[in-house]
Coordinates of C-alpha atoms in Angstrom, one line a residue:
Chain A
M1148 CA 43.7 94.1 0.5
A1149 CA 42.6 93.0 4.0
S1150 CA 42.1 95.8 6.4
A1151 CA 41.0 96.6 9.9
V1152 CA 38.1 98.8 8.7
D1153 CA 34.6 97.5 9.4
W1154 CA 33.0 97.7 5.9
S1155 CA 29.9 95.7 7.0
Q1156 CA 28.8 98.8 8.9
L1157 CA 28.4 101.1 5.9
L1158 CA 25.2 103.2 6.2
P1159 CA 22.3 101.9 4.1
E1160 CA 22.2 105.0 1.9
L1161 CA 25.9 104.4 1.0
L1162 CA 25.3 100.7 0.4
E1163 CA 22.5 101.7 -2.1
L1164 CA 24.8 104.2 -3.9
I1165 CA 27.4 101.4 -4.3
L1166 CA 24.9 98.9 -5.4
D1167 CA 23.6 101.3 -8.0
R1168 CA 27.0 101.2 -9.6
L1169 CA 27.0 97.4 -10.0
T1170 CA 25.4 97.3 -13.4
C1171 CA 26.0 93.6 -14.0
L1172 CA 23.4 91.3 -12.4
S1173 CA 25.8 88.8 -11.0
D1174 CA 27.8 91.5 -9.2
H1175 CA 24.5 92.8 -7.8
L1176 CA 23.7 89.3 -6.5
H1177 CA 27.1 88.8 -5.0
F1178 CA 26.9 92.1 -3.2
V1179 CA 23.6 91.2 -1.5
S1180 CA 25.0 87.9 -0.5
V1181 CA 28.1 89.2 1.4
C1182 CA 26.6 89.7 4.8
S1183 CA 23.3 90.5 6.5
S1184 CA 23.8 94.3 6.7
W1185 CA 24.7 94.5 2.9
R1186 CA 21.7 92.3 2.2
S1187 CA 19.4 94.6 4.1
V1188 CA 19.5 97.0 1.2
I1189 CA 17.1 94.8 -0.7
I1190 CA 14.7 94.3 2.1
S1191 CA 14.2 98.1 2.1
N1192 CA 13.1 97.8 -1.5
C1193 CA 9.8 96.6 -2.9
C1194 CA 8.5 93.1 -2.4
P1195 CA 8.7 90.5 -5.2
R1196 CA 5.7 90.6 -7.5
R1197 CA 4.8 89.4 -10.9
L1198 CA 5.4 91.7 -13.9
L1199 CA 3.3 92.1 -17.0
P1200 CA 5.3 91.0 -20.0
F1201 CA 7.1 93.7 -22.0
L1202 CA 6.7 93.9 -25.7
M1203 CA 10.1 93.7 -27.3
L1204 CA 10.0 95.7 -30.6
P1205 CA 12.4 95.4 -33.4
P1206 CA 15.3 97.9 -33.4
S1207 CA 14.8 100.9 -35.6
N1208 CA 16.5 100.8 -39.0
D1209 CA 19.3 103.2 -38.2
N1210 CA 20.0 101.7 -34.8
T1211 CA 23.6 102.3 -34.2
D1212 CA 23.3 102.2 -30.4
Q1213 CA 22.7 98.4 -30.4
T1214 CA 19.6 98.8 -28.4
R1215 CA 16.2 97.1 -28.5
P1216 CA 13.0 98.9 -27.4
F1217 CA 10.9 97.3 -24.7
F1218 CA 7.4 98.5 -24.3
N1219 CA 6.0 98.6 -20.8
L1220 CA 2.3 97.8 -20.8
S1221 CA 1.6 99.5 -17.5
S1222 CA 3.3 102.8 -18.0
H1223 CA 3.2 102.8 -21.8
W1224 CA 6.8 103.9 -21.8
I1225 CA 9.5 102.4 -24.1
K1226 CA 12.8 101.5 -22.5
E1227 CA 15.8 101.1 -24.9
L1228 CA 17.9 98.3 -23.5
H1229 CA 21.5 98.2 -24.6
V1230 CA 22.0 94.7 -25.9
P1231 CA 24.9 94.5 -28.3
E1232 CA 24.8 90.7 -27.9
I1233 CA 21.8 90.5 -30.1
H1234 CA 22.6 93.4 -32.4
Q1235 CA 21.4 92.6 -35.9
K1236 CA 20.3 89.1 -34.9
W1237 CA 16.9 87.7 -35.8
C1238 CA 14.8 86.7 -32.8
C1239 CA 12.7 83.5 -33.1
G1240 CA 11.6 82.9 -29.5
S1241 CA 11.1 84.3 -26.1
S1242 CA 10.7 81.8 -23.2
H1243 CA 11.3 81.8 -19.5
G1244 CA 13.2 85.1 -19.6
W1245 CA 15.5 84.1 -22.5
L1246 CA 15.5 85.1 -26.2
V1247 CA 16.4 82.7 -28.9
T1248 CA 18.2 84.4 -31.7
V1249 CA 19.6 83.4 -35.1
D1250 CA 22.5 85.2 -36.8
E1251 CA 21.6 85.4 -40.5
S1252 CA 25.2 85.8 -41.6
T1253 CA 26.8 83.0 -39.6
G1254 CA 23.9 80.7 -38.9
E1255 CA 24.7 80.8 -35.2
I1256 CA 21.8 80.2 -32.8
Q1257 CA 22.0 81.3 -29.2
L1258 CA 19.9 81.8 -26.0
F1259 CA 20.3 85.3 -24.6
N1260 CA 19.1 86.6 -21.2
P1261 CA 18.7 90.4 -21.4
V1262 CA 18.7 90.8 -17.6
S1263 CA 21.8 88.8 -16.7
R1264 CA 23.4 89.2 -20.2
G1265 CA 24.0 85.5 -20.1
R1266 CA 24.4 83.6 -23.4
I1267 CA 24.2 80.0 -24.2
Q1268 CA 25.5 78.8 -27.6
L1269 CA 23.4 76.3 -29.5
P1270 CA 24.4 74.3 -32.5
S1271 CA 24.0 76.3 -35.7
L1272 CA 21.5 76.3 -38.5
S1273 CA 23.5 73.9 -40.6
T1274 CA 23.3 71.2 -37.9
F1275 CA 19.6 70.5 -38.4
S1276 CA 19.3 66.8 -39.3
Y1277 CA 16.3 67.1 -41.5
P1278 CA 15.7 68.7 -43.8
Q1279 CA 19.2 69.8 -44.5
H1280 CA 19.4 73.5 -44.5
N1281 CA 21.6 74.7 -47.2
F1282 CA 23.0 77.5 -45.2
E1283 CA 24.4 80.5 -47.2
P1284 CA 25.3 83.7 -45.4
D1285 CA 22.5 86.2 -45.5
F1286 CA 20.0 84.1 -47.4
T1287 CA 16.5 85.3 -46.5
S1288 CA 15.5 81.8 -45.8
N1289 CA 17.9 81.6 -42.8
K1290 CA 15.7 83.6 -40.6
H1291 CA 12.6 81.7 -41.6
Y1292 CA 13.9 78.2 -41.0
I1293 CA 12.8 78.3 -37.4
H1294 CA 9.3 79.7 -36.8
K1295 CA 9.1 79.5 -33.0
A1296 CA 11.5 78.2 -30.4
I1297 CA 10.6 77.5 -26.7
L1298 CA 12.5 76.2 -23.7
S1299 CA 11.1 73.6 -21.4
S1300 CA 12.4 75.5 -18.4
N1301 CA 14.9 78.2 -17.4
P1302 CA 18.5 77.1 -17.8
Y1303 CA 19.3 79.0 -14.7
R1304 CA 17.0 76.7 -12.7
T1305 CA 18.1 73.4 -14.2
S1306 CA 20.6 72.0 -16.7
D1307 CA 18.0 69.4 -17.7
Y1308 CA 16.1 71.4 -20.2
V1309 CA 15.1 71.1 -23.9
V1310 CA 14.9 73.7 -26.6
V1311 CA 12.1 72.8 -29.0
A1312 CA 11.3 74.6 -32.3
N1313 CA 9.1 74.2 -35.3
V1314 CA 11.0 74.4 -38.6
T1315 CA 10.5 74.9 -42.3
N1316 CA 7.2 75.3 -44.0
R1317 CA 6.2 71.8 -42.9
K1318 CA 6.5 73.0 -39.4
M1319 CA 8.1 69.9 -38.1
L1320 CA 9.4 69.7 -34.5
A1321 CA 13.1 69.8 -33.8
Y1322 CA 14.9 69.8 -30.5
W1323 CA 18.2 70.3 -28.7
K1324 CA 19.3 69.1 -25.3
P1325 CA 22.4 70.5 -23.6
G1326 CA 25.5 68.5 -24.6
A1327 CA 24.2 67.6 -28.1
D1328 CA 26.3 68.9 -31.0
R1329 CA 23.4 69.2 -33.3
W1330 CA 19.6 69.7 -33.6
T1331 CA 17.4 66.6 -34.1
T1332 CA 14.2 66.8 -36.2
I1333 CA 11.3 64.6 -35.1
R1334 CA 10.2 62.8 -38.3
S1335 CA 6.7 61.7 -38.4
E1336 CA 4.5 60.9 -41.4
Q1337 CA 1.2 61.5 -39.6
W1338 CA 1.9 64.6 -37.5
V1339 CA 3.2 67.7 -39.2
H1340 CA 2.4 71.4 -39.3
F1341 CA 2.7 72.0 -35.6
E1342 CA 1.5 75.6 -35.1
D1343 CA 2.2 75.8 -31.4
F1344 CA 3.6 73.8 -28.6
I1345 CA 4.0 74.1 -24.8
Y1346 CA 5.1 72.2 -21.7
Y1347 CA 2.3 70.9 -19.6
K1348 CA 2.7 68.4 -16.8
G1349 CA 6.2 67.5 -17.9
L1350 CA 5.3 66.7 -21.5
L1351 CA 5.5 68.7 -24.6
Y1352 CA 2.0 69.3 -26.0
A1353 CA 1.8 70.3 -29.7
I1354 CA -1.1 71.3 -31.8
S1355 CA -1.1 70.5 -35.5
N1356 CA -3.0 72.8 -37.7
N1357 CA -4.5 69.7 -39.3
G1358 CA -6.1 69.2 -35.9
P1359 CA -4.4 66.6 -33.7
L1360 CA -3.2 67.4 -30.3
V1361 CA 0.0 65.4 -29.7
T1362 CA 2.3 64.9 -26.7
Y1363 CA 6.0 64.2 -26.8
D1364 CA 7.9 62.7 -23.9
F1365 CA 11.5 64.0 -24.0
S1366 CA 12.7 61.8 -21.2
F1367 CA 13.1 59.2 -23.9
E1368 CA 15.5 59.3 -26.7
P1369 CA 14.1 59.5 -29.3
P1370 CA 11.1 61.3 -27.8
I1371 CA 7.9 59.2 -27.7
G1372 CA 4.9 60.8 -29.4
K1373 CA 1.2 60.1 -28.6
E1374 CA -1.9 61.5 -30.1
I1375 CA -4.3 62.8 -27.5
I1376 CA -7.2 64.2 -29.6
G1377 CA -7.6 63.8 -33.3
E1378 CA -9.7 66.8 -34.2
P1379 CA -9.8 70.4 -33.1
P1380 CA -13.1 71.6 -31.7
G1381 CA -15.6 72.0 -34.5
G1382 CA -13.1 71.0 -37.1
R1383 CA -10.3 73.1 -38.4
R1384 CA -11.8 76.5 -38.9
C1385 CA -9.4 79.2 -37.7
S1386 CA -6.4 81.0 -38.8
M1387 CA -4.0 80.2 -36.0
Y1388 CA -3.8 78.0 -32.9
Y1389 CA -2.1 78.6 -29.6
L1390 CA -1.7 76.4 -26.5
V1391 CA -1.4 77.9 -23.1
E1392 CA -1.4 76.6 -19.6
S1393 CA -3.8 78.5 -17.3
L1394 CA -4.8 77.7 -13.7
G1395 CA -3.5 74.1 -14.1
E1396 CA -5.5 73.5 -17.3
L1397 CA -4.4 73.3 -20.9
W1398 CA -6.2 75.7 -23.1
L1399 CA -6.4 75.8 -26.9
V1400 CA -6.9 79.3 -28.3
S1401 CA -8.1 79.9 -31.9
R1402 CA -7.3 83.2 -33.6
Q1403 CA -9.4 84.3 -36.4
F1404 CA -8.5 86.7 -39.1
K1405 CA -10.6 88.7 -41.4
W1406 CA -9.1 89.1 -44.8
L1407 CA -9.0 92.1 -47.2
S1408 CA -11.3 90.2 -49.5
N1409 CA -13.8 90.2 -46.6
E1410 CA -13.5 86.5 -46.3
V1411 CA -13.9 85.2 -42.8
D1412 CA -12.5 81.9 -41.7
N1413 CA -15.8 80.8 -40.3
N1414 CA -19.3 82.0 -40.5
D1415 CA -20.1 82.3 -36.8
D1416 CA -20.9 85.9 -35.9
A1417 CA -20.8 86.8 -39.6
N1418 CA -23.4 89.5 -38.9
Y1419 CA -21.8 90.7 -35.7
Y1420 CA -18.5 91.3 -37.5
K1421 CA -19.8 92.6 -40.8
D1422 CA -18.7 96.1 -39.9
F1423 CA -15.2 94.9 -39.2
I1424 CA -13.4 96.0 -42.3
V1425 CA -9.8 95.3 -43.2
H1426 CA -8.2 98.3 -45.0
P1427 CA -5.3 98.2 -47.4
P1428 CA -2.3 98.1 -47.1
F1429 CA -3.2 95.4 -44.5
E1430 CA -4.1 92.1 -46.0
F1431 CA -5.6 90.7 -42.8
K1432 CA -6.5 91.7 -39.3
T1433 CA -7.3 89.6 -36.2
M1434 CA -11.0 89.8 -35.5
K1435 CA -11.6 87.5 -32.6
F1436 CA -10.5 84.6 -30.5
Q1437 CA -12.1 81.4 -29.1
V1438 CA -10.9 79.4 -26.2
C1439 CA -11.3 75.7 -25.3
K1440 CA -9.9 73.7 -22.4
L1441 CA -8.7 70.2 -22.5
D1442 CA -10.7 67.6 -20.6
E1443 CA -8.0 65.0 -20.1
S1444 CA -10.1 62.1 -19.0
K1445 CA -12.7 62.5 -21.8
R1446 CA -10.0 63.6 -24.3
E1447 CA -12.2 66.4 -25.5
W1448 CA -12.0 70.1 -26.0
I1449 CA -14.6 72.0 -24.0
Q1450 CA -15.6 75.4 -25.3
M1451 CA -15.2 78.3 -22.8
K1452 CA -17.5 81.4 -23.0
S1453 CA -15.2 83.5 -20.9
I1454 CA -11.8 83.3 -19.3
D1455 CA -12.9 85.3 -16.3
D1456 CA -10.1 87.2 -14.6
R1457 CA -7.3 85.8 -16.8
I1458 CA -5.2 87.7 -19.4
L1459 CA -3.4 85.7 -22.0
F1460 CA -0.3 86.8 -23.9
L1461 CA 0.1 85.1 -27.3
G1462 CA 2.3 85.3 -30.3
N1463 CA 5.6 83.6 -31.0
S1464 CA 6.7 83.8 -27.4
Y1465 CA 6.0 81.0 -24.8
S1466 CA 2.3 81.6 -24.2
I1467 CA 1.3 82.7 -20.7
S1468 CA -1.7 83.4 -18.6
L1469 CA -1.8 85.9 -15.7
P1470 CA -4.5 87.0 -13.2
A1471 CA -5.7 90.5 -14.1
Q1472 CA -6.4 91.5 -10.5
E1473 CA -2.6 91.6 -9.8
F1474 CA -2.0 94.3 -12.3
Q1475 CA -3.4 97.8 -12.1
G1476 CA -5.2 99.0 -15.2
C1477 CA -5.5 95.6 -16.7
K1478 CA -8.9 94.2 -17.7
G1479 CA -9.4 90.5 -17.2
N1480 CA -11.1 88.2 -19.8
S1481 CA -8.7 89.6 -22.4
I1482 CA -6.1 88.3 -24.8
Y1483 CA -3.0 90.4 -25.8
F1484 CA -1.6 89.2 -29.1
S1485 CA 1.3 90.1 -31.3
D1486 CA 1.9 89.3 -34.9
D1487 CA 3.4 85.8 -35.5
Y1488 CA 1.9 85.1 -38.8
T1489 CA 4.2 83.1 -41.0
Y1490 CA 5.2 85.7 -43.6
G1491 CA 8.4 83.9 -44.6
P1492 CA 10.3 82.6 -46.5
Y1493 CA 9.6 85.7 -48.6
E1494 CA 10.0 89.1 -47.2
P1495 CA 6.9 90.3 -45.5
P1496 CA 4.8 92.9 -47.3
S1497 CA 5.4 96.5 -46.3
E1498 CA 2.7 96.3 -43.7
G1499 CA 4.2 93.2 -42.0
Y1500 CA 4.1 92.3 -38.3
H1501 CA 1.4 94.9 -37.7
D1502 CA -1.4 92.7 -36.4
M1503 CA -1.3 93.2 -32.6
G1504 CA -3.9 94.3 -30.1
V1505 CA -6.0 93.2 -27.2
F1506 CA -9.2 91.2 -27.6
N1507 CA -11.8 91.3 -24.8
F1508 CA -14.3 88.5 -24.4
E1509 CA -17.0 90.7 -23.0
S1510 CA -17.0 93.4 -25.7
R1511 CA -15.8 90.9 -28.3
R1512 CA -13.7 93.7 -29.7
V1513 CA -10.1 94.1 -30.6
E1514 CA -8.4 97.3 -29.3
S1515 CA -4.9 98.6 -29.7
F1516 CA -2.6 98.8 -26.6
I1517 CA 0.2 100.6 -28.3
E1518 CA 0.7 103.5 -30.6
L1519 CA 3.6 102.9 -32.9
S1520 CA 5.0 105.7 -35.0
T1521 CA 5.2 103.3 -37.9
P1522 CA 2.6 100.6 -38.1
S1523 CA 4.7 98.4 -40.2
L1524 CA 7.7 96.6 -38.7
T1525 CA 10.7 94.9 -40.1
A1526 CA 10.6 92.0 -37.7
P1527 CA 8.1 90.4 -35.3
T1528 CA 7.5 91.7 -31.8
F1529 CA 7.9 89.4 -28.7
W1530 CA 6.4 89.2 -25.3
F1531 CA 9.2 89.2 -22.8
T1532 CA 9.1 88.6 -19.0
P1533 CA 12.3 88.8 -17.0
E1534 CA 12.9 85.6 -14.9
P1535 CA 14.3 84.7 -12.3
F1536 CA 12.5 87.1 -10.2
G1537 CA 13.4 86.6 -6.6
S1538 CA 13.7 89.4 -4.0
A1539 CA 17.4 89.9 -4.8
T1540 CA 16.8 90.5 -8.5
I1541 CA 13.8 92.7 -8.3
S1542 CA 15.4 96.0 -7.6
F1543 CA 17.9 95.3 -10.4
I1544 CA 15.1 94.6 -12.9
F1545 CA 13.1 97.6 -11.8
K1546 CA 16.2 99.9 -12.4
L1547 CA 17.0 98.2 -15.7
F1548 CA 13.5 98.7 -17.1
N1549 CA 12.8 102.0 -15.3
I1550 CA 9.8 100.6 -13.5
D1551 CA 8.5 102.7 -10.5
Chain B
M109 CA 48.3 124.2 10.9
S110 CA 46.6 126.3 8.5
M111 CA 46.1 125.8 4.8
I112 CA 45.5 128.8 2.7
S113 CA 44.8 128.6 -1.0
G114 CA 47.3 130.4 -3.2
D115 CA 45.3 133.4 -4.3
K116 CA 44.9 135.8 -1.3
S117 CA 42.5 138.1 -3.1
S118 CA 39.4 139.6 -1.7
T119 CA 37.7 136.2 -1.4
E120 CA 36.5 135.4 2.1
I121 CA 38.4 132.8 4.1
L122 CA 36.5 130.5 6.5
S123 CA 37.9 128.2 9.1
L124 CA 37.1 124.6 9.5
K125 CA 37.9 122.6 12.7
S126 CA 38.3 118.8 12.5
S127 CA 37.3 116.4 15.2
D128 CA 41.0 116.2 16.4
N129 CA 41.2 120.0 16.7
E130 CA 43.1 120.8 13.5
I131 CA 42.1 124.1 12.0
F132 CA 42.0 124.7 8.2
E133 CA 41.6 128.0 6.6
V134 CA 39.8 127.6 3.3
K135 CA 38.5 130.0 0.7
K136 CA 34.7 130.4 0.9
E137 CA 34.2 129.3 -2.7
V138 CA 35.9 126.0 -1.9
V139 CA 33.8 125.5 1.2
L140 CA 30.7 125.9 -0.8
E141 CA 31.5 122.7 -2.7
S142 CA 29.9 121.0 0.3
I143 CA 26.1 121.4 0.3
T144 CA 26.0 120.9 4.0
L145 CA 28.5 123.7 4.7
R146 CA 26.8 125.9 2.1
G147 CA 23.6 125.7 4.2
M148 CA 25.5 126.6 7.4
V149 CA 27.4 129.5 5.8
E150 CA 24.4 131.0 4.1
E151 CA 22.5 131.1 7.3
D152 CA 25.3 133.4 8.4
E153 CA 25.9 131.5 11.7
F154 CA 29.6 131.1 11.2
S155 CA 30.8 134.1 9.3
D156 CA 33.4 135.0 11.8
T157 CA 34.0 131.9 13.8
L158 CA 35.2 128.4 13.2
I159 CA 32.9 125.8 11.7
P160 CA 33.4 122.7 13.8
L161 CA 33.2 119.3 12.0
P162 CA 33.2 116.8 14.9
N163 CA 32.5 114.0 12.4
V164 CA 35.6 114.4 10.3
E165 CA 39.2 113.9 11.4
G166 CA 42.0 116.2 10.3
K167 CA 43.7 113.7 8.0
I168 CA 40.5 113.2 6.0
L169 CA 39.4 116.8 6.1
S170 CA 42.7 117.8 4.6
K171 CA 42.2 115.5 1.7
I172 CA 38.6 116.6 1.2
I173 CA 39.7 120.2 1.1
H174 CA 42.4 119.4 -1.5
Y175 CA 39.7 117.7 -3.6
C176 CA 37.4 120.6 -3.4
Q177 CA 40.2 123.1 -4.2
K178 CA 41.2 121.2 -7.3
H179 CA 37.7 120.9 -8.5
T180 CA 36.9 124.6 -7.9
E181 CA 40.0 125.6 -9.8
A182 CA 39.2 123.3 -12.7
R183 CA 35.7 124.7 -12.9
A184 CA 36.9 128.3 -12.9
K185 CA 39.2 127.5 -15.8
V186 CA 36.2 126.8 -18.0
N187 CA 34.2 129.5 -16.5
G188 CA 32.0 127.3 -14.3
S189 CA 30.7 125.2 -17.2
E190 CA 29.9 121.5 -16.7
G191 CA 32.9 120.5 -18.8
A192 CA 35.3 120.9 -16.0
A193 CA 34.6 117.6 -14.4
D194 CA 35.2 115.7 -17.6
S195 CA 38.6 117.0 -18.5
K196 CA 41.5 114.6 -18.7
E197 CA 43.4 116.6 -16.0
I198 CA 40.6 116.2 -13.5
K199 CA 40.0 112.6 -14.3
D200 CA 43.7 111.8 -13.8
F201 CA 43.6 113.8 -10.5
D202 CA 40.5 111.9 -9.4
S203 CA 41.9 108.4 -10.0
E204 CA 45.1 109.3 -8.2
F205 CA 43.2 110.9 -5.4
I206 CA 41.0 107.9 -4.7
N207 CA 43.8 105.5 -4.8
V208 CA 44.2 105.3 -1.1
D209 CA 44.1 102.7 1.7
D210 CA 40.9 101.3 3.0
K211 CA 40.7 103.3 6.2
T212 CA 41.1 106.6 4.2
L213 CA 38.7 105.5 1.5
L214 CA 36.0 104.8 4.1
G215 CA 36.8 108.1 5.9
I216 CA 36.5 110.0 2.6
I217 CA 33.1 108.4 1.8
L218 CA 31.6 109.0 5.2
A219 CA 32.8 112.6 5.2
A220 CA 31.7 113.2 1.6
N221 CA 28.3 111.8 2.6
Y222 CA 28.1 114.0 5.7
L223 CA 29.3 117.1 3.9
N224 CA 27.2 116.3 0.9
I225 CA 29.8 116.6 -1.8
K226 CA 28.2 114.7 -4.6
D227 CA 31.1 114.3 -7.0
L228 CA 33.4 113.1 -4.3
L229 CA 30.8 110.7 -3.0
D230 CA 30.2 109.3 -6.5
L231 CA 34.0 108.9 -6.9
G232 CA 34.4 107.0 -3.6
C233 CA 31.4 104.7 -4.3
Q234 CA 32.6 104.0 -7.8
K235 CA 35.9 103.0 -6.3
I236 CA 34.3 100.5 -4.0
A237 CA 32.1 99.2 -6.7
D238 CA 35.2 98.6 -8.9
N239 CA 36.6 96.6 -6.0
I240 CA 33.5 94.4 -6.0
K241 CA 33.1 93.9 -9.7
E242 CA 33.6 90.4 -11.1
K243 CA 34.6 89.1 -7.7
S244 CA 33.1 86.0 -6.0
V245 CA 31.3 86.5 -2.8
E246 CA 34.2 85.0 -0.8
D247 CA 36.7 87.3 -2.5
V248 CA 34.5 90.3 -1.7
R249 CA 34.5 89.3 1.9
K250 CA 38.2 88.9 1.9
T251 CA 38.8 92.2 0.2
F252 CA 36.6 94.1 2.7
N253 CA 37.4 91.9 5.7
I254 CA 33.7 91.1 6.2
K255 CA 32.5 88.2 8.3
N256 CA 29.8 85.9 6.8
D257 CA 27.1 86.3 9.4
F258 CA 24.4 84.2 7.7
T259 CA 23.3 80.9 9.2
P260 CA 24.0 77.9 7.0
E261 CA 20.3 77.7 6.2
E262 CA 20.2 81.4 5.1
E263 CA 23.3 80.9 3.0
K264 CA 21.8 77.9 1.3
A265 CA 18.5 79.8 0.6
I266 CA 20.4 82.8 -0.8
R267 CA 22.4 80.7 -3.2
E268 CA 19.5 78.5 -4.3
E269 CA 17.5 81.5 -5.4
N270 CA 20.1 82.3 -8.0
L271 CA 22.3 79.3 -8.3
W272 CA 23.6 80.3 -11.7
A273 CA 25.3 83.5 -10.2
F274 CA 27.4 81.5 -7.7
D275 CA 30.2 79.2 -8.7

């Protein structure tokens, strides 16, 4: 359909109108790569900047639109994103802009990118080498086999990535590399019950809730494990652990619950928190956090009294740390957390997945950041940050999520 | 050449002059489909004289008038409700209408933009978007006869930012 018409000279406002109608990200990117005048449409838009994560909520029970709600922390609005690709699938990870989902009926596992709508098929639940998962369609245990899954990097950036997950109630590590037709479980007698894991300086760092900090080097097959520190700071005294990279350091975050029975996991601040009451139907609530950083040379955890301007986002997504000053209306020295308590393999109690909020180190209080019409959810929530985020994608993402 | 709509009732007739001096006589209600012309007419500047449109050539203006007539008629059938634009009849008309060669398509879009006829502008832009969908960058350039004016360094940087989108 070649013609003698000079389409490169379309007026900017017309280029924008046309670009608005390209609802698929790859079409959008092709458009702005055609020639410099077509590309000029993005230069007139906002500059690239970091986004606060969205909180992806579970779909409502009667969700026939095949959408998922994404809560915007800055505007407090919820955007329903039409994502039929993950309709009725169970999410078990959010990492580098991708979601990891499990189909309870078929056992299929996939990576899904809500911005580009890209999908990467992974080997199914029945391919885990150990322990064998006796897959039956719609067994409750299907969705609880994997607790948390992360990626080592964004598959759009490199084909040399690893998907790592902790599986079953022994929380062993299992992994998949592109090209493999099955998942491989790392079998170790000494290191089990890995609560959290993250990539730091090219290695996978994993924290066991028995205490040890272990690294795995996935450039070897099988991966080589090494214990870095044997004990957590002050012994094992908290409800849950998280690892996060912040400002080039590796931090260990301890999350402490208070239980309905008024038990507290440790007795520090017992007086300070005695007015922190857990009310039924909730069985527990997060009361506070503590943070330590890794001293690599001394192989020690060093307690931190404050995290200064940083904000952490923790839960069953890939943990992240951001500078508060970049985001309007965000207080630094805070931790935003969602509920990734291991309720499974049984159905969660009716008040499941409720334990979310923001903890501030100065006030030492937990506050809520979202008002839900129903405090009990049928599935966990996930922090989600779109990635890649270059200048060419930013206007697309802003439109997709209705960001001003 | 004049083009007068079928019904010669008491509705006012206005005259539009194209860039190549073609004159079109059009019912006022059809002219009002254009927000730009609506502004001119309501200011009463042109009630008896010709409205010159130096930006639009006759061939294109004739098509635009045809579009506006069809849409005005369809809207009248359902008493001015929003439903008119959605009827199958109008949809079929629209897709036939916009199925034109490149030169005409560009002319229609530029004129619809200048005359501020939203539905026609949307129709034209959607057609162009449809011609871009699912095409590679090279194919888009071929379809629209656009020269790649990026330097090799620029081209490389653009691709590398989102390698996955380019095959």
